[in-house]
Tab-separated table of C-alpha atoms and ligand atoms in Angstrom:
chain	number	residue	atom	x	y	z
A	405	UNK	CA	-42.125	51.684	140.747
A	406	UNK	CA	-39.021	50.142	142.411
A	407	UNK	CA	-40.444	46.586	142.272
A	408	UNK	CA	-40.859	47.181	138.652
A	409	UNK	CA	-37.520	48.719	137.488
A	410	UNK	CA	-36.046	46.206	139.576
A	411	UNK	CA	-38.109	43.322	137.752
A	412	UNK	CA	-37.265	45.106	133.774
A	413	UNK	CA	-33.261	45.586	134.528
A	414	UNK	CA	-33.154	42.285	135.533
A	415	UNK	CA	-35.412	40.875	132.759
A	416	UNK	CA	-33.224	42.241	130.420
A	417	UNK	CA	-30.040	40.822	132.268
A	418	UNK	CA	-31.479	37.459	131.734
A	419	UNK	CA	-31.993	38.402	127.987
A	420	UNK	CA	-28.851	39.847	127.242
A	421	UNK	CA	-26.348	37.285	129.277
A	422	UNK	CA	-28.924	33.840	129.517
A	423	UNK	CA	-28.760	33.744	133.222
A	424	UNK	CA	-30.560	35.242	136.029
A	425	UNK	CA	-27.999	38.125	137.548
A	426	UNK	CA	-25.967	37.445	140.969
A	427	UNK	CA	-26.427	40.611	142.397
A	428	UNK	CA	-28.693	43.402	142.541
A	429	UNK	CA	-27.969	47.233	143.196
A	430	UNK	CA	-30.088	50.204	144.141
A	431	UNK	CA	-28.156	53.737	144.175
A	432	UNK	CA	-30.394	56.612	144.268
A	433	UNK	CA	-31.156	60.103	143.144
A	434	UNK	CA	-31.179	63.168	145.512
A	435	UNK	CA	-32.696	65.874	146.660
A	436	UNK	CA	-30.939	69.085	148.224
A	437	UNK	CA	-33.435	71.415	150.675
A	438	UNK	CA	-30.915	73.977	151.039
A	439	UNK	CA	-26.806	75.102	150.723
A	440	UNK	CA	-26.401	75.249	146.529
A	441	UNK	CA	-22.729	76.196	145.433
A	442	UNK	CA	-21.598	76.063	148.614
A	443	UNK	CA	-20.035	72.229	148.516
A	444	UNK	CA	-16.994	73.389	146.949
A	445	UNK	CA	-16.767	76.276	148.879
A	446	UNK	CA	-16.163	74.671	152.003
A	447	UNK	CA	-20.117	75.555	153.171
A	448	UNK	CA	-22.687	73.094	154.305
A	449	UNK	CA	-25.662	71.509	152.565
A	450	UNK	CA	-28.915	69.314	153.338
A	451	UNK	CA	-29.535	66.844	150.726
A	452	UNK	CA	-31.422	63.884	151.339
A	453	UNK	CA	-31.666	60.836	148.913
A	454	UNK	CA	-34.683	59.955	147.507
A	455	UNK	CA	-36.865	56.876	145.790
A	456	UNK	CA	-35.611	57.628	142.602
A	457	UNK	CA	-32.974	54.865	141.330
A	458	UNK	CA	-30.399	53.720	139.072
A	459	UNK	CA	-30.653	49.277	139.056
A	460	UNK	CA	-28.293	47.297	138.321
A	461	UNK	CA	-28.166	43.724	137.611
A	462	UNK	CA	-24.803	42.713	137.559
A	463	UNK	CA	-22.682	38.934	137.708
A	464	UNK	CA	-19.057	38.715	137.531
A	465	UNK	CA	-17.765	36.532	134.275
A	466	UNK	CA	-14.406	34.268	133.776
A	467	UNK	CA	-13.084	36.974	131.491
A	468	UNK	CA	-11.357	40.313	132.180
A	469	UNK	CA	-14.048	41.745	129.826
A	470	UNK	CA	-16.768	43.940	131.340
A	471	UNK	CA	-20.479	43.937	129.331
A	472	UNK	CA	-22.298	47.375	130.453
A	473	UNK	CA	-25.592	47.828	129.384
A	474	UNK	CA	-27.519	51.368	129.421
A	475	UNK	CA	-30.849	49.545	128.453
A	476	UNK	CA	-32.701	52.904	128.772
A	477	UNK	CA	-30.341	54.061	125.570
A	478	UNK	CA	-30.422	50.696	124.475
A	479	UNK	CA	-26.575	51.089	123.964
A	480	UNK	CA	-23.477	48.500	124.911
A	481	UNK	CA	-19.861	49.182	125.969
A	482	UNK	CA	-17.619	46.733	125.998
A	483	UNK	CA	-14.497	46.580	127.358
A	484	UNK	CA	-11.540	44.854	129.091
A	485	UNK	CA	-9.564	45.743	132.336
A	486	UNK	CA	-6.137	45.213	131.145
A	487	UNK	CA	-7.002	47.974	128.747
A	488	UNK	CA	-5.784	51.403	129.245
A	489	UNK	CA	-8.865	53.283	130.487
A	490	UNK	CA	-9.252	56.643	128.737
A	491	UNK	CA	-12.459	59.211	128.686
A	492	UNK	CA	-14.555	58.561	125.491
A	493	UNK	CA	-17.106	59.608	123.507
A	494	UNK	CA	-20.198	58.600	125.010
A	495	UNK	CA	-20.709	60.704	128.215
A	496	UNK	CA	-22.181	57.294	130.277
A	497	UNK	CA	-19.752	55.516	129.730
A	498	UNK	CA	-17.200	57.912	131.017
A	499	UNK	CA	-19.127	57.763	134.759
A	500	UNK	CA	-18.808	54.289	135.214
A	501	UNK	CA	-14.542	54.466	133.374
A	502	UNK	CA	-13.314	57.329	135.707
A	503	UNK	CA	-14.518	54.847	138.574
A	504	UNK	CA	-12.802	52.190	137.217
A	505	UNK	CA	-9.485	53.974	136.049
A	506	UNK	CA	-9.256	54.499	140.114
A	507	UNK	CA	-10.197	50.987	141.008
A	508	UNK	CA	-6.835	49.698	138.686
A	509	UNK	CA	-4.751	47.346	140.454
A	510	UNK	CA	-6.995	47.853	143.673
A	511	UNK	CA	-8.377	44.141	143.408
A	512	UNK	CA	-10.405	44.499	140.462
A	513	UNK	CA	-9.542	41.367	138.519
A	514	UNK	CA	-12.168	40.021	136.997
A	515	UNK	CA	-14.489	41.328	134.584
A	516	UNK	CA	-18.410	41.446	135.124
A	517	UNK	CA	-21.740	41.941	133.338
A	518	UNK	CA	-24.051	44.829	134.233
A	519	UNK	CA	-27.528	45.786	133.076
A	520	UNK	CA	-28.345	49.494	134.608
A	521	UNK	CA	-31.547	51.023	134.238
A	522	UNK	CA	-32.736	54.459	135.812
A	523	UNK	CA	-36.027	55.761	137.262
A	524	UNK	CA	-33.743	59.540	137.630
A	525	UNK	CA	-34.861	61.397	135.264
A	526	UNK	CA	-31.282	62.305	133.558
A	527	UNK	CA	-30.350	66.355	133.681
A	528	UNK	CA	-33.354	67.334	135.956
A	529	UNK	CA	-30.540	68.293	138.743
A	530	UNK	CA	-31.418	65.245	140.208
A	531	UNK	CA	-27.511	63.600	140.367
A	532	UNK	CA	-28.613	60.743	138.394
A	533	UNK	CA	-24.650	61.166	137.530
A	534	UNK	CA	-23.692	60.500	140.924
A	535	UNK	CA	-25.976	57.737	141.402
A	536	UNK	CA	-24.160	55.688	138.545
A	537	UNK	CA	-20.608	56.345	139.622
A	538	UNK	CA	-21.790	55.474	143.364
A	539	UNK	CA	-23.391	52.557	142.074
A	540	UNK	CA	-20.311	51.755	140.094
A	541	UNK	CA	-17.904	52.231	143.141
A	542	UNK	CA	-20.566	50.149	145.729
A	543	UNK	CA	-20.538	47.046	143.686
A	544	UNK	CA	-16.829	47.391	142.731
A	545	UNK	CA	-15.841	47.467	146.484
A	546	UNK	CA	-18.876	44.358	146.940
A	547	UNK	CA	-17.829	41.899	144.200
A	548	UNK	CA	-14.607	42.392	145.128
A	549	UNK	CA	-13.943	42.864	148.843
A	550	UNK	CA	-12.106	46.444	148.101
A	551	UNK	CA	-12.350	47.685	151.509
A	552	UNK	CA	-13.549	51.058	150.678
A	553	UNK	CA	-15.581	52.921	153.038
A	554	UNK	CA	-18.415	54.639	151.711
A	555	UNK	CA	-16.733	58.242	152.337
A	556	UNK	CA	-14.412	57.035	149.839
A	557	UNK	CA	-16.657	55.299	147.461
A	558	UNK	CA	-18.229	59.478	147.381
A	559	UNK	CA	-14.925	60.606	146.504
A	560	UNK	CA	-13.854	58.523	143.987
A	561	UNK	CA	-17.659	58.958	142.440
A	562	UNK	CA	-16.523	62.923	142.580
A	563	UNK	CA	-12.869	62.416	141.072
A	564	UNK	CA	-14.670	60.203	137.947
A	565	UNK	CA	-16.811	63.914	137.036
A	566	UNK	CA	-13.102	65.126	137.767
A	567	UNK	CA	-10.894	63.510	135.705
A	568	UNK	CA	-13.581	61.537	133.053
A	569	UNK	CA	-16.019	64.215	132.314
A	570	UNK	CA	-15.083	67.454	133.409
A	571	UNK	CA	-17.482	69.047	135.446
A	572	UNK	CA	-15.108	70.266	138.771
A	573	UNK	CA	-18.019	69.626	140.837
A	574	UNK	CA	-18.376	68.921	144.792
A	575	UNK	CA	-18.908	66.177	146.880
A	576	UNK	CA	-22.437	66.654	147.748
A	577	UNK	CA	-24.281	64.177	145.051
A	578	UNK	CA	-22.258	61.401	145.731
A	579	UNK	CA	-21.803	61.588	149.563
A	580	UNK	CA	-26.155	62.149	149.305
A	581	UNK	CA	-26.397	58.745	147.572
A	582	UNK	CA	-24.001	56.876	148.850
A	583	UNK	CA	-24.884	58.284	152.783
A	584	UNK	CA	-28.476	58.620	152.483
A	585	UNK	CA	-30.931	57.341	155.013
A	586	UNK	CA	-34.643	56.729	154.570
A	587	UNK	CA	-36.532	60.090	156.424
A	588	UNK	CA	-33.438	62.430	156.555
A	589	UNK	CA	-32.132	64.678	155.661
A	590	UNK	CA	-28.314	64.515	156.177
A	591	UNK	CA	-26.350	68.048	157.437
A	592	UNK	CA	-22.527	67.577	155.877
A	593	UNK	CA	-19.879	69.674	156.266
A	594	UNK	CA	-18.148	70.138	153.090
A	595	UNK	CA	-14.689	71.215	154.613
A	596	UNK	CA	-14.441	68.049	156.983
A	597	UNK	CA	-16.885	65.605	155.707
A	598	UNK	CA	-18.201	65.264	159.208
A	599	UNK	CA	-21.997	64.843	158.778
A	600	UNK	CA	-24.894	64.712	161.073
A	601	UNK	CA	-28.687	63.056	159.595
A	602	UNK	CA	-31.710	65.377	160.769
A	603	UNK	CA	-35.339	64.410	160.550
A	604	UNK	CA	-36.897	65.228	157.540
A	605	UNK	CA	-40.299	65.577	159.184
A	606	UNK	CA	-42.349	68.519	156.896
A	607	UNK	CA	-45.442	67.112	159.348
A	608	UNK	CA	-48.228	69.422	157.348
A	609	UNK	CA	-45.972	70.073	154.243
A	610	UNK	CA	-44.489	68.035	151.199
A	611	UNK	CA	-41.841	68.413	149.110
A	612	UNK	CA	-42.680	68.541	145.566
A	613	UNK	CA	-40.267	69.108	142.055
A	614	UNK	CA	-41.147	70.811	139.691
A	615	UNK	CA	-39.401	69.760	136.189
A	616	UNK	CA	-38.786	72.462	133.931
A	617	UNK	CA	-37.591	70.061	131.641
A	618	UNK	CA	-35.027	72.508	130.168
A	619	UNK	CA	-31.854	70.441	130.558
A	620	UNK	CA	-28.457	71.949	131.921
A	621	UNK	CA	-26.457	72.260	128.813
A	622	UNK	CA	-24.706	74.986	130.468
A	623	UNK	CA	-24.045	73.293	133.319
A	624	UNK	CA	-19.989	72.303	132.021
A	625	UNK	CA	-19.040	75.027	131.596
A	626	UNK	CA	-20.896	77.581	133.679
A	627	UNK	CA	-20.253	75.347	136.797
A	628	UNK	CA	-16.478	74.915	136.294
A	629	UNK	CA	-16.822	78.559	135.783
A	630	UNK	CA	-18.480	79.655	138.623
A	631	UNK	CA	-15.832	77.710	140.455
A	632	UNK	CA	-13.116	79.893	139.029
A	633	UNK	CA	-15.175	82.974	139.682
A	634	UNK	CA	-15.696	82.158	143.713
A	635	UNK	CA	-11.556	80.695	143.536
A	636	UNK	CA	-10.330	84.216	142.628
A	637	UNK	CA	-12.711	86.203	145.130
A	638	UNK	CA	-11.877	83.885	147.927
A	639	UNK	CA	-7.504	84.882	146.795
A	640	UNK	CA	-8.414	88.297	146.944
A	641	UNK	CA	-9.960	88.190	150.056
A	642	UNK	CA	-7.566	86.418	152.089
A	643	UNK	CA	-4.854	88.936	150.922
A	644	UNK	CA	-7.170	91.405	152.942
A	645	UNK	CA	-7.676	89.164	155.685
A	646	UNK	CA	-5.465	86.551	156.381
A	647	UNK	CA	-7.051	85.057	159.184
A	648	UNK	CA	-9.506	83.824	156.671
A	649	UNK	CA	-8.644	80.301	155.107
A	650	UNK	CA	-12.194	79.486	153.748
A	651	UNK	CA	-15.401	81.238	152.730
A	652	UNK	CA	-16.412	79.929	156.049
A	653	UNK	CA	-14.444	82.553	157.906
A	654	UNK	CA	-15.580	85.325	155.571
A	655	UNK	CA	-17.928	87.664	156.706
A	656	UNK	CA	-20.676	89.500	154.615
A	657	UNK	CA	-19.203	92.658	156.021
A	658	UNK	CA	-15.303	91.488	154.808
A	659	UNK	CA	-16.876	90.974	150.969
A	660	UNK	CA	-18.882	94.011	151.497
A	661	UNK	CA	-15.315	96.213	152.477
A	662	UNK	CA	-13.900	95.012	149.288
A	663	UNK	CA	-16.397	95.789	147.237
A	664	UNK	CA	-14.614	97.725	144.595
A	665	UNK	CA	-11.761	95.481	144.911
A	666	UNK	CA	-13.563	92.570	143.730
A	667	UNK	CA	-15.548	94.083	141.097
A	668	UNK	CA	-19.162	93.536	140.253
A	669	UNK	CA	-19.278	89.638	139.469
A	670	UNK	CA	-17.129	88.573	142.141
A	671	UNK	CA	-18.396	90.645	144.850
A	672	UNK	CA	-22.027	88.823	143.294
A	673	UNK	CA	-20.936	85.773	143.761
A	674	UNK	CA	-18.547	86.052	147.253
A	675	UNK	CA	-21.443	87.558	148.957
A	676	UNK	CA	-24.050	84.758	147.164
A	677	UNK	CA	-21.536	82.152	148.971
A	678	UNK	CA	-21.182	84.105	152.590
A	679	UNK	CA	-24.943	84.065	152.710
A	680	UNK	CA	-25.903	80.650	152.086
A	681	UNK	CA	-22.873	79.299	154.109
A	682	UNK	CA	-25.249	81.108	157.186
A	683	UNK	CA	-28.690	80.387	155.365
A	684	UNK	CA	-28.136	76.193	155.403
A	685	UNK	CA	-27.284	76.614	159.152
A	686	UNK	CA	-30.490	78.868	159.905
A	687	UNK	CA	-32.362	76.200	158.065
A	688	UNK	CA	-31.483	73.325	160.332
A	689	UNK	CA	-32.548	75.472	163.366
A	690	UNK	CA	-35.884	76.242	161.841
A	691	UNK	CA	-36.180	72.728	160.391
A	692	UNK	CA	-35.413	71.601	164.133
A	693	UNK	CA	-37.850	73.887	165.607
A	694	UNK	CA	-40.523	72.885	162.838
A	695	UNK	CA	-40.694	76.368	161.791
A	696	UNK	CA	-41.329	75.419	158.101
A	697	UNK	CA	-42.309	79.076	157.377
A	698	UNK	CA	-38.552	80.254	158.077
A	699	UNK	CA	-37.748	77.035	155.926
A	700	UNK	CA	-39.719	78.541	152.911
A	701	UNK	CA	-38.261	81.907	153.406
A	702	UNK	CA	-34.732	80.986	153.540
A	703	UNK	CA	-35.452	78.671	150.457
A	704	UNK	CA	-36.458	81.509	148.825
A	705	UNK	CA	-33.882	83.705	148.995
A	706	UNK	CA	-31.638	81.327	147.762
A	707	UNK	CA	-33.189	81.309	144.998
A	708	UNK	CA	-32.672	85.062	144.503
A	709	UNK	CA	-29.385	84.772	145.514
A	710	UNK	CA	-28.916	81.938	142.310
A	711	UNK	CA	-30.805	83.807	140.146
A	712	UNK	CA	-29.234	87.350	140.937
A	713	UNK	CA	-25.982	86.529	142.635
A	714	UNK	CA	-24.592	83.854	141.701
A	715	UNK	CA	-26.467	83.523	138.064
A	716	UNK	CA	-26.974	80.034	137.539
A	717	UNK	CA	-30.911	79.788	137.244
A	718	UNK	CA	-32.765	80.497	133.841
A	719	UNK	CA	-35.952	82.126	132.661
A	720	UNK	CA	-37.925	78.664	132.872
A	721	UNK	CA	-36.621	77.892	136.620
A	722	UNK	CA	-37.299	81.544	137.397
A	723	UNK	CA	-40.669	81.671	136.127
A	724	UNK	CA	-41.581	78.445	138.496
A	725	UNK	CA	-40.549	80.153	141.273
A	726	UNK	CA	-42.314	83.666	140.686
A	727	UNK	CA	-45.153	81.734	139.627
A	728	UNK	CA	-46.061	80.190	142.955
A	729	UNK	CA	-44.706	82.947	144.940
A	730	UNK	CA	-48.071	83.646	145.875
A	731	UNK	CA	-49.795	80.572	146.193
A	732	UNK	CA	-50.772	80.366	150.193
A	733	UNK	CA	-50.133	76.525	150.000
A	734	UNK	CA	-46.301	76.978	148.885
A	735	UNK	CA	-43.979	78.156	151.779
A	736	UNK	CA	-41.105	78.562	149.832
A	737	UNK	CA	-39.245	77.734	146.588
A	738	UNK	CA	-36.310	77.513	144.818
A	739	UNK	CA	-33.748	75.783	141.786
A	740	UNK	CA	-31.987	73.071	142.968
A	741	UNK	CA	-28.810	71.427	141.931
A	742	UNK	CA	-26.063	73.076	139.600
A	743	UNK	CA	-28.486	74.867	137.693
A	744	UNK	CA	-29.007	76.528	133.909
A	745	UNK	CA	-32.394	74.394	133.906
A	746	UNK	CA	-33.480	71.304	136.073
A	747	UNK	CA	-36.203	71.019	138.733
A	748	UNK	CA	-37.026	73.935	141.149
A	749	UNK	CA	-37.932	72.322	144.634
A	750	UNK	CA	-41.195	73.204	146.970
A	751	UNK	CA	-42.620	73.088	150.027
A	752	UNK	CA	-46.280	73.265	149.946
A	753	UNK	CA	-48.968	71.976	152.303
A	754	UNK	CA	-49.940	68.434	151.603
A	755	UNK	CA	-52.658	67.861	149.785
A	756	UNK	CA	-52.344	71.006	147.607
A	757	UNK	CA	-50.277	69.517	145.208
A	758	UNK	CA	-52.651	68.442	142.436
A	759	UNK	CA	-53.887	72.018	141.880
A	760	UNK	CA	-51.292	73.330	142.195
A	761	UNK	CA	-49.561	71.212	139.130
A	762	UNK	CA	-52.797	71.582	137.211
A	763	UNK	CA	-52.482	75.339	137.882
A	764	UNK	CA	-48.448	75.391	137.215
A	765	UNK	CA	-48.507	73.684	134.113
A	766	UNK	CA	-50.920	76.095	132.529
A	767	UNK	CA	-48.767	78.866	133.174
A	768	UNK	CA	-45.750	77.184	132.032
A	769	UNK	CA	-47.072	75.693	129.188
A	770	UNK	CA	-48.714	79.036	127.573
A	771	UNK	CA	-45.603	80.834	128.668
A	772	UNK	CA	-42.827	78.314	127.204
A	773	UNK	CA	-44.796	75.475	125.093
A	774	UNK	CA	-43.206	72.918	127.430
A	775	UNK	CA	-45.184	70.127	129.352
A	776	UNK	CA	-44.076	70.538	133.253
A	777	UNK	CA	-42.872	67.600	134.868
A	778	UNK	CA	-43.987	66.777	138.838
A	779	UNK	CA	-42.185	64.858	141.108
A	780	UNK	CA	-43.243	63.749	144.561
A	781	UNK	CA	-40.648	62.340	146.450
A	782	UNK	CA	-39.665	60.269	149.406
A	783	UNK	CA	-36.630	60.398	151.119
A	784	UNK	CA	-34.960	57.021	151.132
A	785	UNK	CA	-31.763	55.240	151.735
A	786	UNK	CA	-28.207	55.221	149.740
A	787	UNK	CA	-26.595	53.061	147.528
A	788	UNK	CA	-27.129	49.534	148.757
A	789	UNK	CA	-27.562	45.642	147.870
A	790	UNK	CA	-31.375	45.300	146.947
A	791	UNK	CA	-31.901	41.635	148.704
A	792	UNK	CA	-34.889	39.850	147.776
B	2148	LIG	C1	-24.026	69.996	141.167
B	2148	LIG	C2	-22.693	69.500	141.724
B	2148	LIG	C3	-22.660	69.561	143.259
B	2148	LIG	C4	-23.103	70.928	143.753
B	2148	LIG	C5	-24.381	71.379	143.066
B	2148	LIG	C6	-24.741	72.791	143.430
B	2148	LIG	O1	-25.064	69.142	141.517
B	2148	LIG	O2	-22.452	68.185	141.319
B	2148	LIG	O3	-21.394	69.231	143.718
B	2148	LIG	O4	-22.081	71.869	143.619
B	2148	LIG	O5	-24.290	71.301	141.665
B	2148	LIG	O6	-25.005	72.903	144.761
């Protein structure tokens, strides 16, 4: 599957420029086992990145014009550096702008021709946003000699969602692609960036995705939101306890005590936050220990917790999760990713998962009239050079 999106993107470089392409770039997809909402709440999280793409065939030219091509859209941008670089209409485009907007004056001074094509599928929670303003950033800092390490290629991938599109997100997506390493799973402490890679060893069990193939149109403005929601708890409970600067401090008890205080939806989602803050470290003892049933559990209840809590699942993503609740071969379930639709992830015993996507789909289909997507994945490594 990689050979072959890497043979097409380039194929079509060739067709659309007349020349073979320099350079080729690989910046992947990811995967998050456990710790949703919690990136920009100063929490930790376990994503991994996985063998799910965006290519890019890309050249520099003797122009200050840049060529991009989405050939999956089968649309063209075109423009040149010296312009002033503003969001526009067409949400891609805006990725790969806010990049460049921060790259201004930084030693980009030439333009370039890129090609991108994507094996993500796009608003299946699987970052396939991150991926291209990773990708963007990687080969910026390549072609170019930028200097940028990859912690800041991640953050200037996060300030482009900023600044070009509007989603206040985390840093989780981008520091997953850009950090990712083939077989783990990487443990990252939002509030420091400090990060440590774990073994992503399931031994007897797989991950698999199931696509609900509702896509997040909520996502804008229920994330940004959300964010609001958890900003205004965390004021109100640092007026009550000042020793606290983060929701890392906070204490299930402390949100419990102020209860009334915080009224019904941000009591909800403080006490969502508090609990998966502890939940992602619980998982990486039981992943450590190879208890995968804990795993399972604790994947669970976060998905309660987003459902309930912190309300950012939906009756499709819901229904996959209830519906192998009781399936012996599935240890544990949840949504992953910023929610309102996307792909729920699982852990169920290898070998079980053809069934139990034949079984799935019937339910989902008769239920919804939608035809469930399936992803097996492999963990795999970040945004990098794809030599021959
Ligand atoms: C989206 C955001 C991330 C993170 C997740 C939820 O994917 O981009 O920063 O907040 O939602 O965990």
């Amino acid at each position: 599957m990689k050979k072959k999106l890497i043979q097409h993107t380039t194929d079509f470089f060739e067709k659309s420029f007349q020349k073979a392409p320099e350079h080729i770039f690989l910046s992947p997809g990811r995967i998050n086992i456990i710790g949703e909402h919690v990136d920009y709440n100063d929490g930790f999280v376990l994503p991994a990145a996985i063998n799910k793409y965006i290519c890019f065939a890309v050249s520099k030219n003797t122009t200050t014009e840049c060529a991009i091509i989405a050939k999956d859209l089968n649309e063209v941008y075109k423009f040149d550096l010296n312009d002033n670089l503003q969001p526009v209409d067409k949400m891609w485009v805006n990725y790969i702008l806010g990049v460049l907007h921060q790259l201004k004056n930084k030693g980009v001074n030439q333009g370039i021709n890129i090609v991108f094509s994507s094996t993500i599928p796009m608003g299946a929670g699987l970052s396939s946003s991150a991926a291209l303003e990773c990708g963007i950033g990687y080969i910026m800092n390549k072609l170019f000699d930028l200097g940028l390490s990859k912690e800041q290629i991640a953050l200037i991938g996060q300030k482009s969602e900023h600044t070009f599109v509007g989603v206040n997100c985390g840093i989780m997506d981008q520091f997953a692609s850009v950090f990712g390493k083939k077989n783990k799973v990487i443990k990252l402490d939002c509030n420091t960036l400090d990060y440590e890679y774990h073994k992503a060893d399931f031994k007897k069990y797989s991950l698999l995705l199931l696509d609900s193939c509702v896509k997040h149109t909520h996502l804008t403005s229920g994330y940004n939101d959300r964010r609001n929601e958890v900003e205004q708890g965390l004021a109100i409970i640092k007026t009550h306890f000042p020793e606290v600067k983060t929701f890392r401090d906070c204490t299930e008890i402390m949100v419990l005590g102020l209860k009334e205080e915080l009224g019904e939806i941000l009591y909800k989602r403080c006490r969502f936050v508090v609990k998966e803050i502890k939940r992602v470290q619980d998982a990486v003892k039981a992943l450590s220990n190879d208890d995968f049933v804990q795993l399972g559990k604790l994947m669970t209840e976060t998905h309660h917790g987003l459902s309930k809590e912190y309300e950012v699942s939906c009756e499709e993503l819901d229904f996959l999760v209830d519906a192998v609740a009781n399936e012996t071969s599935v240890l544990g379930a949840r949504m992953m990713g910023g929610g309102f639709g996307g792909c729920s992830i699982n852990l169920v015993e290898k070998g079980s998962e053809k069934d139990l996507i034949e079984k799935i789909s019937a339910q989902y289909r008769s239920q919804f009239g939608i035809e469930l997507k399936a992803y097996k994945v492999k963990i795999s490594k970040g945004t990098s050079e794809y030599i021959n």
